[in-house]
Short mmCIF file of C-alpha atoms in Angstrom, two decimals:
data_model
loop_
_atom_site.label_atom_id
_atom_site.label_comp_id
_atom_site.label_asym_id
_atom_site.label_seq_id
_atom_site.Cartn_x
_atom_site.Cartn_y
_atom_site.Cartn_z
CA MET A 30 -0.21 -0.02 -0.01
CA ASN A 31 1.36 3.28 -1.19
CA VAL A 32 1.35 6.91 0.73
CA LEU A 33 -1.76 7.68 -1.56
CA GLU A 34 -3.55 4.88 -1.18
CA TRP A 35 -3.00 5.19 3.01
CA ALA A 36 -4.33 8.70 2.36
CA PHE A 37 -7.28 8.95 0.38
CA GLY A 38 -8.21 5.06 0.07
CA LYS A 39 -7.39 2.61 -2.60
CA ARG A 40 -8.37 3.49 -5.73
CA MET A 41 -11.41 1.60 -7.19
CA THR A 42 -12.16 0.45 -10.68
CA PRO A 43 -15.94 1.61 -12.06
CA ALA A 44 -16.66 -2.01 -11.09
CA GLU A 45 -16.09 -1.09 -8.08
CA ARG A 46 -17.78 2.16 -8.29
CA LEU A 47 -21.16 0.13 -9.99
CA ARG A 48 -21.30 -2.61 -7.28
CA LYS A 49 -21.24 0.07 -4.36
CA ASN A 50 -24.06 3.17 -5.69
CA GLN A 51 -26.19 -0.30 -6.32
CA ARG A 52 -25.54 -1.37 -2.97
CA LEU A 53 -26.87 2.20 -1.82
CA LEU A 54 -29.69 2.66 -4.02
CA ASP A 55 -30.87 -1.20 -2.85
CA LYS A 56 -30.82 0.04 0.94
CA ALA A 57 -32.55 2.92 0.25
CA ILE A 58 -35.34 1.85 -1.62
CA ARG A 59 -35.75 -0.69 1.34
CA GLU A 60 -36.11 2.17 3.61
CA LEU A 61 -38.06 3.94 1.34
CA ASP A 62 -40.17 0.69 1.85
CA GLN A 63 -40.68 0.83 5.39
CA GLN A 64 -41.77 4.33 5.90
CA ARG A 65 -43.98 3.85 2.94
CA VAL A 66 -45.71 0.38 5.00
CA LYS A 67 -45.59 2.98 8.74
CA LEU A 68 -47.66 5.40 6.24
CA GLU A 69 -49.97 2.87 5.32
CA LYS A 70 -50.42 1.74 9.16
CA GLN A 71 -50.91 5.33 10.32
CA GLU A 72 -54.05 5.79 6.86
CA LYS A 73 -55.46 2.91 8.47
CA THR A 74 -54.99 4.13 11.72
CA LEU A 75 -56.51 7.69 11.19
CA VAL A 76 -59.84 6.03 9.16
CA SER A 77 -60.63 4.53 12.58
CA GLN A 78 -59.88 7.45 14.22
CA ILE A 79 -62.18 9.34 11.81
CA ARG A 80 -64.94 7.28 12.09
CA GLN A 81 -64.65 7.26 16.29
CA SER A 82 -64.76 11.37 16.57
CA ALA A 83 -67.24 11.30 13.61
CA GLN A 84 -69.76 9.52 16.08
CA LYS A 85 -68.82 10.75 18.84
CA GLY A 86 -70.01 14.42 17.75
CA GLN A 87 -66.25 15.85 17.57
CA MET A 88 -66.07 17.41 14.93
CA GLY A 89 -63.20 19.42 15.11
CA ALA A 90 -60.91 16.88 15.99
CA CYS A 91 -62.67 14.78 12.51
CA LYS A 92 -61.16 17.64 10.97
CA ILE A 93 -57.39 17.55 12.43
CA GLN A 94 -57.62 13.72 11.96
CA ALA A 95 -59.31 14.24 8.12
CA LYS A 96 -56.34 16.66 7.55
CA ASP A 97 -53.34 14.51 9.01
CA LEU A 98 -55.44 11.69 7.01
CA VAL A 99 -54.44 13.98 3.47
CA ARG A 100 -51.14 14.79 4.63
CA THR A 101 -50.41 11.39 4.53
CA ARG A 102 -51.73 10.05 1.56
CA ARG A 103 -50.06 12.41 -0.25
CA TYR A 104 -46.52 11.77 1.32
CA ILE A 105 -47.31 7.76 0.09
CA GLU A 106 -47.42 9.10 -3.12
CA LYS A 107 -44.33 10.42 -2.42
CA PHE A 108 -42.78 7.85 -1.31
CA TYR A 109 -43.65 5.71 -4.17
CA SER A 110 -42.93 7.99 -6.41
CA MET A 111 -39.64 8.37 -4.85
CA ARG A 112 -39.05 4.54 -5.02
CA SER A 113 -39.79 4.48 -8.92
CA GLN A 114 -37.02 6.38 -9.33
CA LEU A 115 -34.29 4.87 -7.22
CA GLN A 116 -35.74 1.86 -9.20
CA LYS A 117 -34.89 3.54 -12.44
CA ILE A 118 -31.93 4.38 -11.37
CA SER A 119 -31.30 0.53 -9.88
CA LEU A 120 -32.41 -0.82 -13.18
CA ARG A 121 -30.00 1.41 -15.08
CA LEU A 122 -26.81 0.85 -13.13
CA GLN A 123 -27.73 -2.61 -13.70
CA THR A 124 -27.40 -2.56 -17.34
CA TYR A 125 -24.19 -0.66 -17.09
CA ARG A 126 -22.78 -2.97 -15.02
CA THR A 127 -23.98 -5.86 -17.28
CA ASN A 128 -22.90 -3.94 -20.54
CA GLU A 129 -19.33 -4.04 -18.57
CA GLN A 130 -19.32 -7.46 -17.67
CA MET A 131 -19.73 -8.31 -20.87
CA MET A 132 -17.33 -6.33 -22.05
CA GLN A 133 -14.78 -7.96 -19.66
CA ALA A 134 -16.30 -11.31 -20.77
CA MET A 135 -15.33 -10.22 -24.35
CA LYS A 136 -12.10 -8.95 -24.09
CA GLY A 137 -11.14 -12.31 -22.05
CA ALA A 138 -12.45 -14.58 -24.62
CA THR A 139 -10.80 -12.42 -27.41
CA MET A 140 -7.10 -12.92 -26.23
CA ALA A 141 -7.89 -16.79 -25.49
CA LEU A 142 -8.91 -16.76 -28.92
CA GLY A 143 -5.86 -15.14 -29.86
CA SER A 144 -3.60 -17.01 -27.89
CA MET A 145 -5.22 -20.08 -29.35
CA ASN A 146 -4.80 -19.30 -32.75
CA ARG A 147 -1.78 -17.81 -32.11
CA THR A 148 -0.80 -22.14 -30.48
CA MET A 149 -3.11 -24.11 -33.30
CA ASN A 150 -0.71 -25.61 -35.90
CA LEU A 151 -2.49 -26.46 -38.56
CA PRO A 152 0.07 -29.10 -40.59
CA SER A 153 -0.28 -31.11 -37.22
CA LEU A 154 -4.08 -30.48 -36.43
CA GLN A 155 -4.14 -32.26 -40.20
CA ARG A 156 -1.56 -35.31 -39.46
CA ILE A 157 -3.43 -35.93 -36.61
CA ALA A 158 -6.93 -35.36 -38.15
CA MET A 159 -5.22 -38.60 -40.90
CA GLU A 160 -3.76 -41.00 -37.95
CA PHE A 161 -7.18 -40.42 -36.55
CA GLU A 162 -8.58 -41.69 -39.39
CA ARG A 163 -6.53 -44.76 -40.18
CA GLU A 164 -6.30 -45.55 -36.99
CA ASN A 165 -10.59 -45.72 -36.86
CA ASP A 166 -10.45 -47.53 -40.22
CA ILE A 167 -7.68 -50.45 -38.65
CA MET A 168 -10.33 -50.52 -35.49
CA GLU A 169 -13.26 -50.90 -37.57
CA GLN A 170 -11.64 -53.82 -39.52
CA ARG A 171 -10.84 -55.44 -36.58
CA GLN A 172 -14.04 -55.63 -35.29
CA GLU A 173 -15.67 -56.72 -38.33
CA MET A 174 -13.30 -59.84 -37.98
CA MET A 175 -14.35 -60.01 -34.25
CA ASP A 176 -17.69 -59.90 -35.34
CA ASP A 177 -17.37 -62.55 -38.18
CA ALA A 178 -15.16 -65.03 -35.37
CA ILE A 179 -17.54 -64.64 -32.97
CA ASP A 180 -21.08 -65.46 -35.34
CA ASP A 181 -18.62 -68.65 -36.34
CA ALA A 182 -18.20 -69.67 -32.24
CA MET A 183 -21.99 -68.91 -32.07
CA ASP A 184 -23.18 -70.39 -35.33
CA MET A 185 -21.10 -73.81 -34.77
CA GLY A 186 -22.89 -77.19 -34.53
CA LEU A 187 -26.20 -75.43 -35.74
CA GLU A 188 -26.41 -76.61 -39.31
CA GLU A 189 -26.04 -80.46 -37.56
CA GLU A 190 -28.77 -79.61 -34.96
CA GLY A 191 -30.82 -78.44 -38.28
CA ASP A 192 -30.06 -81.50 -39.78
CA GLU A 193 -31.18 -83.27 -36.78
CA VAL A 194 -34.57 -81.55 -36.34
CA VAL A 195 -35.27 -82.32 -40.04
CA GLU A 196 -34.85 -85.62 -40.10
CA GLN A 197 -36.89 -86.05 -36.78
CA VAL A 198 -39.90 -84.18 -38.91
CA LEU A 199 -39.70 -85.96 -41.27
CA GLU A 200 -39.19 -89.52 -39.66
CA GLU A 201 -42.40 -88.48 -37.83
CA ILE A 202 -43.92 -87.63 -40.81
CA GLY A 203 -43.12 -91.19 -42.36
CA VAL A 204 -44.44 -92.90 -39.46
CA ASP A 205 -47.83 -91.11 -39.10
CA LEU A 206 -48.09 -91.97 -42.78
CA SER A 207 -47.40 -96.17 -42.05
CA GLN A 208 -49.99 -95.91 -39.68
CA ALA A 209 -52.53 -94.22 -41.59
CA MET A 210 -51.74 -97.11 -44.65
CA GLY A 211 -50.26 -99.90 -42.34
CA GLU A 212 -53.31 -102.52 -43.76
CA THR A 213 -53.50 -101.37 -47.35
CA PRO A 214 -49.71 -102.21 -48.78
CA SER A 215 -50.25 -105.53 -47.27
CA GLY A 216 -53.15 -106.48 -48.34
CA LEU A 217 -52.13 -104.80 -52.01
CA GLN A 218 -49.05 -107.18 -51.79
CA VAL A 219 -50.81 -110.80 -50.48
CA ALA A 220 -53.35 -109.69 -53.45
CA ALA A 221 -50.42 -109.07 -56.39
CA VAL A 222 -48.44 -112.27 -55.40
CA PRO A 223 -51.86 -114.80 -56.57
CA GLU A 224 -52.44 -112.96 -59.46
CA ASN A 225 -48.74 -112.62 -60.74
CA LYS A 226 -48.92 -116.11 -60.38
CA VAL A 227 -51.96 -116.63 -62.31
CA ALA A 228 -50.72 -114.78 -65.20
CA GLN A 229 -47.63 -117.13 -65.10
CA ALA A 230 -50.20 -119.88 -64.66
CA VAL A 231 -52.10 -118.61 -67.84
CA GLY A 232 -49.33 -117.93 -69.83
CA GLY A 233 -47.58 -120.93 -68.73
CA GLY A 234 -50.97 -122.93 -69.59
CA GLY A 235 -50.91 -121.42 -73.43
CA GLY A 236 -47.50 -121.91 -74.31
CA GLY A 237 -47.57 -125.27 -73.92
CA GLY A 238 -50.41 -125.53 -76.12
CA GLY A 239 -51.60 -129.37 -75.58
CA GLY A 240 -50.10 -129.67 -71.68
CA GLY A 241 -52.34 -131.63 -69.31
CA ALA A 242 -55.20 -130.47 -67.80
CA ASP A 243 -55.26 -129.22 -64.34
CA PRO A 244 -56.81 -131.01 -61.69
CA GLY A 245 -58.76 -128.34 -60.05
CA ASP A 246 -60.20 -126.45 -63.45
CA ASP A 247 -60.84 -130.74 -64.47
CA ASP A 248 -63.20 -130.40 -60.57
CA LEU A 249 -64.22 -126.93 -61.20
CA GLN A 250 -65.53 -127.89 -64.62
CA ALA A 251 -67.41 -131.32 -63.34
CA ARG A 252 -68.86 -128.79 -60.46
CA LEU A 253 -70.58 -126.64 -63.33
CA ASP A 254 -71.87 -129.31 -65.39
CA SER A 255 -73.64 -130.73 -62.55
CA LEU A 256 -75.48 -127.63 -61.55
CA ARG A 257 -76.82 -127.16 -64.64
CA ARG A 258 -78.54 -130.58 -64.98
#
């Protein structure tokens, strides 16, 4: 601390002056509000006193109290007006303070951007971007290979199991069909054998020409003749 600051106090910056004046204005507004509230209470009290004096017929006291009431109401209006003026000044100071803060922020941002632009190396950034793109491509390729390996490992044995399921279903369908058609093929096969034998016998008889007659045929012919008689 130098001699001037010790003698005259520390020099205040514009922002500090704004904050100090803002605090003083806020304090004045609070005091005005307190005085206005007191006057409003006094107004209600005077109104009740005027009514009481009028009921008692004390017209002189009633007129004096009426003058006090009018004077109180005028001061309440003045306090409202003074508060409005102080509020206007306070808002203006707040606007100036906000502008000052915005200017300081813009100044700091400008200095930061300038330092970043000075330290920024475009060739280095391009090289980093190219390296990132190359490493990203390598990572994607490895990821695809890992995904394929995982899919192959997870799908191992699925084809064999699928074939087994298909065979099982076909076997079940075959069992059902054989059960539904179980007796018919055997009957057809039994009936087909004698028919083939008869055909072979007939063919054989025709091929022999004048061969000997079958004893069964002779018996059948004898029965037919007996029936005709």
